[in-house]
GROMACS .gro file of C-alpha atoms in nm:
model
  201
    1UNK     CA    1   1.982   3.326  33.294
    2UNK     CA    2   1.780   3.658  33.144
    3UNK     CA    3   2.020   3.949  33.149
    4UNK     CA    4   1.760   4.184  33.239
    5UNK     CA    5   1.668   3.949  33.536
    6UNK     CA    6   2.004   4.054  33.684
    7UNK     CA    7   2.044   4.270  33.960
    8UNK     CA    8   2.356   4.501  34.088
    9UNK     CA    9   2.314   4.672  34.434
   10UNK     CA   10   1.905   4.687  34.383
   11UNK     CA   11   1.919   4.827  34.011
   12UNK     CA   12   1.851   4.621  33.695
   13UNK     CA   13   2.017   4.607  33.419
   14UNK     CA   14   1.900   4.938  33.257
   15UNK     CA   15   1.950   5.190  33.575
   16UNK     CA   16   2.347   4.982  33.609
   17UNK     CA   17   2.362   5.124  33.231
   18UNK     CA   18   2.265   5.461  33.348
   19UNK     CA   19   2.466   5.415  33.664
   20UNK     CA   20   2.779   5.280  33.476
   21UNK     CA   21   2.775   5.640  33.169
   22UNK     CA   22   2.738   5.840  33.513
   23UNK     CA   23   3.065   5.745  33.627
   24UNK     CA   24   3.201   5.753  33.305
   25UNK     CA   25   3.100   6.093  33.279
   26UNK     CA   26   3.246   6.209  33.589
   27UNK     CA   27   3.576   6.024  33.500
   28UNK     CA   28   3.583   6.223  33.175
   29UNK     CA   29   3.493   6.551  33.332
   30UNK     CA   30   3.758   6.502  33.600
   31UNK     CA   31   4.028   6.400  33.347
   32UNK     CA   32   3.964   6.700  33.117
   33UNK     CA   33   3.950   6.905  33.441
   34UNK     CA   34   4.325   6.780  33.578
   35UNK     CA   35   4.460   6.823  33.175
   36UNK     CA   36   4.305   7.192  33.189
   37UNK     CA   37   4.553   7.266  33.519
   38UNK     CA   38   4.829   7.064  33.419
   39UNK     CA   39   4.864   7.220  33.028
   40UNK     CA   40   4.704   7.504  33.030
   41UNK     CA   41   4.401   7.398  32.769
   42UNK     CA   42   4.093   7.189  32.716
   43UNK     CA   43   4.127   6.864  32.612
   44UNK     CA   44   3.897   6.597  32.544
   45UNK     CA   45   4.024   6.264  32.765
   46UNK     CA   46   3.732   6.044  32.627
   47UNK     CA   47   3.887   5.738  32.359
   48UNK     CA   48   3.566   5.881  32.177
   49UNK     CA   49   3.485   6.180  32.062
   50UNK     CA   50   3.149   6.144  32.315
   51UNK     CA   51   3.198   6.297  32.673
   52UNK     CA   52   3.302   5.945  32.857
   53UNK     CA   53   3.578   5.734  32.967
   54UNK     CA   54   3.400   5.450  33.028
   55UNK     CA   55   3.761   5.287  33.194
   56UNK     CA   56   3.619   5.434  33.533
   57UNK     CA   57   3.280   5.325  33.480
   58UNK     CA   58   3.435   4.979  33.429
   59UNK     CA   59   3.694   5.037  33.737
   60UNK     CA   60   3.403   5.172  34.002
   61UNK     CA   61   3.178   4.879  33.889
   62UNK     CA   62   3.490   4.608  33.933
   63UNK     CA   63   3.564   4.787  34.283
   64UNK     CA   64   3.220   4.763  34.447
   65UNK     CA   65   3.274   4.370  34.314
   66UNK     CA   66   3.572   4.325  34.509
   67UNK     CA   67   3.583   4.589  34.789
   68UNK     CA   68   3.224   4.470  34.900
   69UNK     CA   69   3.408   4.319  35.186
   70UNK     CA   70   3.572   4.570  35.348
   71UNK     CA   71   3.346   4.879  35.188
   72UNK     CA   72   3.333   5.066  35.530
   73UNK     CA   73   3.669   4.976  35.659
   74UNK     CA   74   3.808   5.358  35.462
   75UNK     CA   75   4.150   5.296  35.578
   76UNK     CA   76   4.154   4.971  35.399
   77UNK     CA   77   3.982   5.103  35.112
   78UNK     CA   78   4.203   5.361  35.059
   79UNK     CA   79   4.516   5.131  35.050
   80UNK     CA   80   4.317   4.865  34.820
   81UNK     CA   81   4.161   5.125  34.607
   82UNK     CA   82   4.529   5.296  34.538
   83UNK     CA   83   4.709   4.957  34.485
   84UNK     CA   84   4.413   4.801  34.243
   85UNK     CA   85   4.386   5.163  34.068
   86UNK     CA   86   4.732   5.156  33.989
   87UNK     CA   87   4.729   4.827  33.887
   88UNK     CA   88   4.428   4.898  33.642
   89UNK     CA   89   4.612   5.215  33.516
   90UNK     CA   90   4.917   5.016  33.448
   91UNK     CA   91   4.743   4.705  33.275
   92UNK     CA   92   4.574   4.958  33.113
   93UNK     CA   93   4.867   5.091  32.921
   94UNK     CA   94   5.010   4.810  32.846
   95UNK     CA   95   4.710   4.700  32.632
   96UNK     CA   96   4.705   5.092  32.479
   97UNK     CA   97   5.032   5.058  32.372
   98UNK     CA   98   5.023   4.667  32.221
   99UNK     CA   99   4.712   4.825  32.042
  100UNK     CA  100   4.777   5.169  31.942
  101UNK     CA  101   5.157   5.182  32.016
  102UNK     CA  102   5.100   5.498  32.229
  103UNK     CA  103   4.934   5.555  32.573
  104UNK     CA  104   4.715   5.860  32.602
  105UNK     CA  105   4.879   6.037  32.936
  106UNK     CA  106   5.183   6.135  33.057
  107UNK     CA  107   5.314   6.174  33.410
  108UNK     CA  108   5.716   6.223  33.282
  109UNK     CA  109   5.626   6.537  33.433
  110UNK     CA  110   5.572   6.434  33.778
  111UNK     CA  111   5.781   6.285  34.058
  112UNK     CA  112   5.830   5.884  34.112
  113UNK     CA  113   5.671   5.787  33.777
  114UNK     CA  114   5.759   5.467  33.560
  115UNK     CA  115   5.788   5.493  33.238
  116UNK     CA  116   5.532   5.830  33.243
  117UNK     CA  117   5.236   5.532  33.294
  118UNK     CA  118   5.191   5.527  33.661
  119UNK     CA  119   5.303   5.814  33.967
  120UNK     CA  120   5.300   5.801  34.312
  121UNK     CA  121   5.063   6.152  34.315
  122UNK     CA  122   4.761   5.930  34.109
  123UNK     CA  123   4.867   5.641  34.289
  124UNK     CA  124   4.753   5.848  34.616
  125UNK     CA  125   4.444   6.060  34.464
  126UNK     CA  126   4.335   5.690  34.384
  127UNK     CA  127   4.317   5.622  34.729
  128UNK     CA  128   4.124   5.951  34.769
  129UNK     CA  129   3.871   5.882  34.510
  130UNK     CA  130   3.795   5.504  34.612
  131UNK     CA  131   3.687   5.624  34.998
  132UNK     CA  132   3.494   5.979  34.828
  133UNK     CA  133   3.311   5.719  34.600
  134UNK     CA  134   3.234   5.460  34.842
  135UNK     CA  135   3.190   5.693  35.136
  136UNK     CA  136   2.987   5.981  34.982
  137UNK     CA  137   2.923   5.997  34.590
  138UNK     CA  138   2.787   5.686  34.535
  139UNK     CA  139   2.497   5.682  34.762
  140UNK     CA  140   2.380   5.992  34.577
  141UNK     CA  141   2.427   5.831  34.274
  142UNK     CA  142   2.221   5.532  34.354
  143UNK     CA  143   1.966   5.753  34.479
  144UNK     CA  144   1.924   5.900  34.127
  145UNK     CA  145   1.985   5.629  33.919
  146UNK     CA  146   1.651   5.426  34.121
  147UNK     CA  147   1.428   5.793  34.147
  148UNK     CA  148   1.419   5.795  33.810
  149UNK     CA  149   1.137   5.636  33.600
  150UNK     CA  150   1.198   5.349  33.487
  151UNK     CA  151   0.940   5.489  33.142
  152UNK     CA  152   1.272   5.723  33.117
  153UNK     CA  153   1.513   5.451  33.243
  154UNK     CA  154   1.498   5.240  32.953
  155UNK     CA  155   1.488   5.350  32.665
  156UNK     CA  156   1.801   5.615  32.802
  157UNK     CA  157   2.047   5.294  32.906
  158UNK     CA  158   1.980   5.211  32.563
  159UNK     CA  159   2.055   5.545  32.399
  160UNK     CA  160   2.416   5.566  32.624
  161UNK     CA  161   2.506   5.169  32.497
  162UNK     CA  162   2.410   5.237  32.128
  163UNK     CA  163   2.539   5.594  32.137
  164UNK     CA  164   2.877   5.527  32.278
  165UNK     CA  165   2.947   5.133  32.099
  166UNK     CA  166   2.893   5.332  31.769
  167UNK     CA  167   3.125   5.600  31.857
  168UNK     CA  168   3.355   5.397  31.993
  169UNK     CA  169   3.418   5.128  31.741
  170UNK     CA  170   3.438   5.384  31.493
  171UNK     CA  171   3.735   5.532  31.682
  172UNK     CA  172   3.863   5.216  31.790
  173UNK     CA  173   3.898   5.142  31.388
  174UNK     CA  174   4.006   5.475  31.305
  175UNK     CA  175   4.294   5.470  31.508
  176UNK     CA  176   4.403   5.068  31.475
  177UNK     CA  177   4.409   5.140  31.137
  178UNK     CA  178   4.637   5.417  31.220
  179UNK     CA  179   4.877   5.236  31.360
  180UNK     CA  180   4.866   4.985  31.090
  181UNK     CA  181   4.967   5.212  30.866
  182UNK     CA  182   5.198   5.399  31.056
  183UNK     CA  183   5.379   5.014  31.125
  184UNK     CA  184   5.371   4.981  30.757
  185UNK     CA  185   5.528   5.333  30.682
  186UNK     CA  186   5.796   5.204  30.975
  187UNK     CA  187   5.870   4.840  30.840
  188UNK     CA  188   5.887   5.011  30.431
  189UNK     CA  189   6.162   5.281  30.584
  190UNK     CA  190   6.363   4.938  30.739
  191UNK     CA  191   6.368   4.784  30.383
  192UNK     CA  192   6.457   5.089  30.204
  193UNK     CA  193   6.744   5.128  30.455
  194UNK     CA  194   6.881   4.750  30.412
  195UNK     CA  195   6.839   4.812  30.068
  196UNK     CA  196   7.061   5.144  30.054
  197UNK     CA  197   7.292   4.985  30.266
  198UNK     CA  198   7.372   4.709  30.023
  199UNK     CA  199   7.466   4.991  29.781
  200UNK     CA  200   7.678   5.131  30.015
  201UNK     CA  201   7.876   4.803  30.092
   0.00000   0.00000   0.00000
């Protein structure tokens, strides 16, 4: 099968590119947004240094995949879209913290969290944000993404995927090699300890 033969909701492959950095735009610009009100200062919430976090353009895309069922049924969406958010956010973490040893938010701050990775109050705006997007926002989006030409269409999707892979791996090495290092720092500190401690005995 040709990738650019496939389809997602009437867009090919380059205006789902286009449609996919939208919502990671708007995830970005709503996480810098909360960060602003919560500490008091900008902050950029993309992994790279490019205005993205392309974890909600990856989350909106899996929900339309498996909320396609029940997509006008907003009472249900709202409970599946909190649970399956949460979920996300949580499995999320995990793999931030196996990777990087650190997760980049914090909700110690707020009532009913675990471990400062999940809270009920996201758990809820979740909820929020799953019926706004399939109720509302993204039939506007859609509506842009196919107006636009595809003569402009193209050759953008491919500006956003080169633009934000290179950024991204170089980040993505930057900061693995980070923790490398800081693990090495770590384990050299252990040995230098046992070996002080044999002097000691």
């Amino acid at each position: 099968m040709n990738i650019f033969d496939v389809t997602f909701r009437g867009m090919n492959i380059n205006q789902l590119a286009v449609w996919f950095f939208i919502y990671s735009f708007f995830g970005w610009a709503m996480e810098c947004v909360v960060i602003r009100k919560q500490l008091g200062y900008w902050e950029n919430r993309g992994f790279a240094k490019l205005p993205f976090c392309v974890i909600y353009g990856f989350g909106v895309f899996i929900a339309f995949n498996i909320f396609a069922p029940i997509e006008n049924n907003y009472v249900a969406l709202y409970i599946a879209g909190a649970i399956a958010a949460t979920a996300f956010e949580f499995l999320t973490a995990q793999v931030m913290l196996k990777l990087f040893g650190e997760v980049w938010w914090n909700y110690d701050h707020l009532r009913f969290n675990y471990k400062g990775i999940i809270c009920l109050q996201s758990t809820l705006g979740w909820g929020v944000l799953a019926v706004l997007i399939f109720g509302v926002l993204n039939k506007i989006i859609e509506r842009l993404v196919l107006s636009i030409d595809m003569r402009i269409v193209m050759p953008l999707s491919v500006i956003l995927v080169v633009s934000y892979l290179t950024d991204f791996t170089y980040h993505f090495t930057k900061n693995l090699n980070k923790k490398r290092a800081s693990d090495a720092v770590e384990i050299e500190s252990e040995r230098m300890e046992e070996f002080a401690e044999i002097f000691r005995r």
